[in-house]
Each structure stands twice: as structure tokens, then as C-alpha cells.
XYZ file of C-alpha atoms in Angstrom:
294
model
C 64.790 119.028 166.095
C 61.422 117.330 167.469
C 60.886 115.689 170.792
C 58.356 113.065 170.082
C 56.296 111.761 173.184
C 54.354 108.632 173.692
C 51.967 108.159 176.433
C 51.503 112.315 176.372
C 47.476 111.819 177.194
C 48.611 110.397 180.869
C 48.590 111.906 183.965
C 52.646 112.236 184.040
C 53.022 112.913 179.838
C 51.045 115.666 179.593
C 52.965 117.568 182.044
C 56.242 116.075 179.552
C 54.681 118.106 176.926
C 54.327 121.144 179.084
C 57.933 120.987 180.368
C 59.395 120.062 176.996
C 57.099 123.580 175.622
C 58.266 125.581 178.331
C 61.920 125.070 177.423
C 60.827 126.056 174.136
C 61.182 122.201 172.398
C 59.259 121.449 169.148
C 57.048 118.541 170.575
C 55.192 116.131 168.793
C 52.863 113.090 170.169
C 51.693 109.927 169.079
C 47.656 109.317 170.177
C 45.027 107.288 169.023
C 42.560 109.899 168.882
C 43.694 112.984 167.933
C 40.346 114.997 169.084
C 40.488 113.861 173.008
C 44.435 115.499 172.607
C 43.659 118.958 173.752
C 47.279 119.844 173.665
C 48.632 123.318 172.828
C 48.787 124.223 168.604
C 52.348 124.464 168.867
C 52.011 120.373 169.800
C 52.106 118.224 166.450
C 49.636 115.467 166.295
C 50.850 111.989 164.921
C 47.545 109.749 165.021
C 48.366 106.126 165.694
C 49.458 103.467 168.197
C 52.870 101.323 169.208
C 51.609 98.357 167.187
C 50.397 100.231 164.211
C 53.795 99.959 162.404
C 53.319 102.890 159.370
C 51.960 104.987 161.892
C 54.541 104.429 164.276
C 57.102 104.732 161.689
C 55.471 107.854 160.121
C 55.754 109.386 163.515
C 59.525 109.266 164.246
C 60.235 110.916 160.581
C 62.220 114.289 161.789
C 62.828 112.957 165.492
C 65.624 113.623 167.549
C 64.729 112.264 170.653
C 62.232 110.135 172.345
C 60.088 110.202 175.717
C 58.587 106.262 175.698
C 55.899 105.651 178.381
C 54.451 102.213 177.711
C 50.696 101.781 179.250
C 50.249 99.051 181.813
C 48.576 96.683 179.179
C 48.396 92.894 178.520
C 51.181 93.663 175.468
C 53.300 96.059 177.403
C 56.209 94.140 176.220
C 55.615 93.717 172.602
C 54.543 97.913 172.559
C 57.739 98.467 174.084
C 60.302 96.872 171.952
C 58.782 97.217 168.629
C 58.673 101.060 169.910
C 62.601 101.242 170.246
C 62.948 99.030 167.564
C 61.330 101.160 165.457
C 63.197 104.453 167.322
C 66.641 102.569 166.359
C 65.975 101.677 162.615
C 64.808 105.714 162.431
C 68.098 106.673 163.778
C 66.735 108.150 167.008
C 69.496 106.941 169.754
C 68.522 109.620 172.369
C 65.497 108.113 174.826
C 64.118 108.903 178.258
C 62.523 106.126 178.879
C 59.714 105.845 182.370
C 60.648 102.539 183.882
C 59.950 101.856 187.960
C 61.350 102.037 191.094
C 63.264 98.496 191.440
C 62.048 97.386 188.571
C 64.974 94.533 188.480
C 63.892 93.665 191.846
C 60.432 93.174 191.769
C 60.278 90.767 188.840
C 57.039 88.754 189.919
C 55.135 92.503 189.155
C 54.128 91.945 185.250
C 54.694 95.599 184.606
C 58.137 95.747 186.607
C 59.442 92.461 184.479
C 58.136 94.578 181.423
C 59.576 97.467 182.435
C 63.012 96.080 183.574
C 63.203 94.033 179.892
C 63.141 96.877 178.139
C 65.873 98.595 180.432
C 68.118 95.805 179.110
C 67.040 95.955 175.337
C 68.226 99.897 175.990
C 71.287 98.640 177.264
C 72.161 96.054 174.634
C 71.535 97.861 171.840
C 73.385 101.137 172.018
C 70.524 103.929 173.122
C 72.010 107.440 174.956
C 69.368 107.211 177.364
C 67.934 108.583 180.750
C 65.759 105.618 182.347
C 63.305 107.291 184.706
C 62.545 104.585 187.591
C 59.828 106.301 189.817
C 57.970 105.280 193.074
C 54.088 104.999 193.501
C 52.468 108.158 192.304
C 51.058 110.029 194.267
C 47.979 111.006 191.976
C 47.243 107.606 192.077
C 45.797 108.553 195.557
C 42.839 110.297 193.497
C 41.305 106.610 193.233
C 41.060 105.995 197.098
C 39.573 109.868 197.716
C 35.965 108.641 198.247
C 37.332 105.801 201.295
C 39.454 108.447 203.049
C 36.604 110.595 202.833
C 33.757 108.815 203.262
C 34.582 106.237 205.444
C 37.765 107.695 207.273
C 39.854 105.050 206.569
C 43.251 104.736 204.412
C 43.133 101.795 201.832
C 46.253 101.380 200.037
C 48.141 98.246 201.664
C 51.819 99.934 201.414
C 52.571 98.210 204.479
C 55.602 99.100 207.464
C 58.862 99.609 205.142
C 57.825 103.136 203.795
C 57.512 104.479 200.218
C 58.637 107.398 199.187
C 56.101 108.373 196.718
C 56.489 110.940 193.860
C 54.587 114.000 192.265
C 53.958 112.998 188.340
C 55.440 117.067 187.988
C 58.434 116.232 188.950
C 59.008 112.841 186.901
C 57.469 115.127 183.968
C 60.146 118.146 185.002
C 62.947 115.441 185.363
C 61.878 113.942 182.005
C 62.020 117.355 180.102
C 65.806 118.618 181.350
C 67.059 115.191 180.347
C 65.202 115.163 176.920
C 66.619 118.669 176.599
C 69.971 117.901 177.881
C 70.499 115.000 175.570
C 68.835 116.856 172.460
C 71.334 119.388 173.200
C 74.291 117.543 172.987
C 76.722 117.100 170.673
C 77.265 113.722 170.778
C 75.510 110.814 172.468
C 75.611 110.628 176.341
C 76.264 107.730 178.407
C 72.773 105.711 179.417
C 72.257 107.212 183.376
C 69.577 105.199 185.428
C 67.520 107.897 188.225
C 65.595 107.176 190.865
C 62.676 109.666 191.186
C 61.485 109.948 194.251
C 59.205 111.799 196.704
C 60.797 114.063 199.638
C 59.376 111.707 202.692
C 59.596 108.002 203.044
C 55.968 107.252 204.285
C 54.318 104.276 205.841
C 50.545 103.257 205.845
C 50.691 104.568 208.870
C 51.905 107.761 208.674
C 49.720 108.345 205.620
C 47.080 107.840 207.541
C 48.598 110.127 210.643
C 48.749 112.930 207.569
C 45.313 112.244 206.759
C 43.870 112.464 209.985
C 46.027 115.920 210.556
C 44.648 117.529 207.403
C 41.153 116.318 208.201
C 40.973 117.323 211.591
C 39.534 113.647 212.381
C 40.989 110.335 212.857
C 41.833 107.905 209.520
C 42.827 104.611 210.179
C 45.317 102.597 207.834
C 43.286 99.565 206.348
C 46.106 97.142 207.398
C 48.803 95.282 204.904
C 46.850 92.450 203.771
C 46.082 92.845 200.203
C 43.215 90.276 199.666
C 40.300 92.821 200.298
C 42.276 95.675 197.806
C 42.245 92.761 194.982
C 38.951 92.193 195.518
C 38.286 95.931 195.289
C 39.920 96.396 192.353
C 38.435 93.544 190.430
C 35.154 95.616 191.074
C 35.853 98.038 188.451
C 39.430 97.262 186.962
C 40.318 93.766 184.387
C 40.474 90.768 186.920
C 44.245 90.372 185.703
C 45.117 94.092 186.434
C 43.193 93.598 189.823
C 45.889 90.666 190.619
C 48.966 92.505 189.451
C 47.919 95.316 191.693
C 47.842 93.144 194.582
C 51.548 91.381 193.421
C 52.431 95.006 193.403
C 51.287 95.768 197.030
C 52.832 92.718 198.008
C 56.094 94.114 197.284
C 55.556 97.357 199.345
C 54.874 95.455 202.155
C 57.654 93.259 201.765
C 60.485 95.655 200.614
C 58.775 99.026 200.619
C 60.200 101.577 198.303
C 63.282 103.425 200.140
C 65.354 105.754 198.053
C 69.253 105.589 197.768
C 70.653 107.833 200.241
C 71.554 110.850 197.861
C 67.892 110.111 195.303
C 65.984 113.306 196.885
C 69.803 115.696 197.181
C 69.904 114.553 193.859
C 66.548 115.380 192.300
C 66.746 118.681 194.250
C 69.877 119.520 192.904
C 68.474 119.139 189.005
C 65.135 120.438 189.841
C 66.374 123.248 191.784
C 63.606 123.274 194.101
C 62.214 120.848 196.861
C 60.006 118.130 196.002
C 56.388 118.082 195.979
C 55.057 116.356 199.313
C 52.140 114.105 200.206
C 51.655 116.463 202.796
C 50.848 119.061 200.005
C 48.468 116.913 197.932
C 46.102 115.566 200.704
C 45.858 119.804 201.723
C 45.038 120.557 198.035
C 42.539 117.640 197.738
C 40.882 118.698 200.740
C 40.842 122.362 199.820
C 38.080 121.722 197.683
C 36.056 120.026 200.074
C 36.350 122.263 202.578
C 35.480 125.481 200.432
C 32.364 123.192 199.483
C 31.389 123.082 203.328
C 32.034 126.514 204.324
């Protein structure tokens, strides 16, 4: 039976697709534009969106399972439950679902609230599912490239606490075995809740420590007030996402993002390999730079 996947164009659900491919799952995905897809013709192509009811509909005909990662949009919410709503009246019961690290926690964060309602309506009404709750991504690094760089200093207010933040390949690897494992079995499994997490609990600090090692020259950490990254933000990004940002930064300063003591024995464990580390992403984002220079 078909694995259908929503949000597949992203930075973590195209590696879903991959994963799900790999372990030889019929895979189908729901996108607006079907020619910017560029996925592999073994991937079906449902054109469409989560409030574009016959298409959504249309889309879960044949599905067995379902890998729901909502956009951070102004109608997060209403995408979200009229997406399981839809999953339930199609008789799809078996749902990885991306939520956020704390997302119960951090419930002045628009996206976390979101994210943490539609934990409960997953809950309440009967779903077998995995809920993914990840830290900061590390990709997400890729917009602050040109500051480290250029001006040798490390942006992102994450503040004293330490996060421990996470590859998008190994959400996406995490995502496929549970898709697969609850595709596979015979009858529903109980709903499981994982943190998923990176290897090393950093601070701004140390990020900016691994910087400065990988550079061979010092980076400074830009400090935990988030005023200046709003303002940043608003430069190029919707004044309201600019804000949420900052309410999100807020909360790494305040409570950081520190996994459960058995998160990374865990996700080793099912991965059966170590995590990816920061460490490893600033080399290979420097690599580039430095074969450009020599």
C-alpha cells in the first residue's frame, strides 16, 4: 500500500521520500506544482493543497499511511486538522506526524501551539501514530552563512541553556522506519511521542567556539538579545513570521532545548548509526569555500 507525504518539497520531506524509496515503499506526494517536484518516476504526483478539499481527498484514495508536515503559515492550524480530518474519514489511522521539540511547553510560539493542537486532535481521535518532535535544524544554519562568513560573527540568539540541534536526515530516516514499521503491521500500534535530537547539546557559545575552530579565525556569538534578529528577519521574511522567530528565540534562551537523558541512545539505537553533528555541517559548508580559495 502507498505512503502518501505532505510537505515532500521541504528540506526534511524530500529526504522522507528518499528513505521511504530506499526501503522500497510506493510513495506518493501532494504539491501544488507538480513541475518544481523533481522527485524520482517511481514517486506519484497528487497536484493540490491541504485546503483544496477534492484534491486533498483525491489524494488519500489507496493510502495506507500518512507523513503530515504542516508549513509554518498564517493557517497552520486549519491545514492541519482538515488534513487528519480528511486522513480519518479516508480510513487512514497510521500517521507520522513532524511536531517540535516541547511543543506543549512553548505555547506562546504560534507554530509550537499549532503544532502541540494537533498532537492532541491525534490523541483524541484514535490515530496509530509516531509524533516526530525535533529541535532547531541544523540546515536552518544555511540562512546565517553569509554573517559567519563575512563578518565573523555567530547570529542566532540560542542563548546559555544549549540546544541540541538535529540533521533534517535523520528526522527524514526516523520518519521512514516508523512509516514502514507501522505500514507493516498488522494491526494499529500504540501513538509513541520521540524526541529527535542532535548528538551535542550546544550553546551560542560553543557554536561559535566550533566556528572559529573550523575557520581557523575567531567568531564571536552575537549575544542573546533577540531585538536586532527580529529586526533582521523582518528585512526579508513577513513582519509576523519575523516576530514569531524572535518568540521562538526567546524560548532558547529561556529554556534551551535539552534532550531527555536516553533521546540520542535512543535515536542511535533505531538509526543504527551516530548522529549527524554540527561539527560535521560547519566542515562541509566550509569545504566549499575553501576549495574556492585554494
Amino acid at each position: 500500500m502507498t505512503i502518501l507525504v505532505i510537505g515532500a518539497t521541504g528540506r526534511v520531506g524530500r529526504h522522507v521520500v528518499d528513505q521511504l524509496l530506499q526501503r522500497g515503499a510506493a510513495v506518493r506526494v501532494l504539491t501544488r506544482d507538480p513541475a518544481k517536484a523533481n522527485f524520482p518516476a517511481a514517486v506519484e504526483i497528487a497536484q493540490g493543497d491541504l485546503l483544496d478539499i477534492d484534491a486533498l481527498r483525491s489524494a488519500f484514495t489507496g493510502i495506507k499511511a500518512l507523513f503530515l508536515l504542516n508549513a509554518v503559515t498564517g493557517d497552520e492550524f486549519t491545514q492541519a486538522l482538515i488534513t487528519l480530518n480528511i486522513a480519518r474519514e479516508a480510513g487512514v489511522d497510521r500517521v507520522v506526524y513532524l511536531s517540535v521539540f516541547a511543543a506543549d511547553r512553548a505555547v506562546n510560539v504560534p507554530h509550537f501551539a499549532v503544532k502541540s493542537g494537533a498532537e492532541r486532535m491525534i490523541e483524541q481521535m484514535g490515530f496509530s501514530a509516531t509524533i516526530l518532535r525535533p529541535t532547531y535544524f541544523i540546515e536552518n544554519e544555511h540562512m546565517i552563512k553569509d554573517v559567519i562568513l563575512d563578518h565573523g560573527v555567530y547570529p542566532m540568539p540560542i542563548g546559555g541553556k544549549g540546544i541540541a540541534m538535529v540533521d533534517a536526515r535523520d528526522i527524514a530516516e526516523v520518519a521512514a522506519i516508523e512509516l514502514v514499521r507501522r505500514v507493516e503491521a498488522p494491526e494499529p500500534l500504540p501513538t509513541e511521542t520521540i524526541n529527535v535530537v542532535g548528538p551535542d547539546t550546544l550553546t551560542g557559545s560553543d557554536v561559535a567556539a566550533i566556528w572559529s575552530e573550523v575557520l581557523g579565525r575567531p567568531i564571536v556569538y552575537g549575544g542573546d538579545d533577540p531585538s536586532g534578529f527580529e529586526q533582521n528577519m523582518a528585512r526579508f521574511l513577513p513582519k509576523w513570521t519575523a516576530y514569531e522567530m524572535r518568540l521562538m528565540a526567546e524560548r532558547y534562551v529561556s529554556d534551551g532545548m535539552i534532550p531527555a537523558p536516553r533521546d540520542v541512545e535512543r535515536l542511535t539505537s533505531l538509526l543504527g548509526r551516530p548522529l549527524h553533528s554540527y561539527r560535521a555541517f560547519a566542515e562541509a559548508m566550509v569545504a566549499p569555500e575553501a576549495s574556492a580559495a585554494a
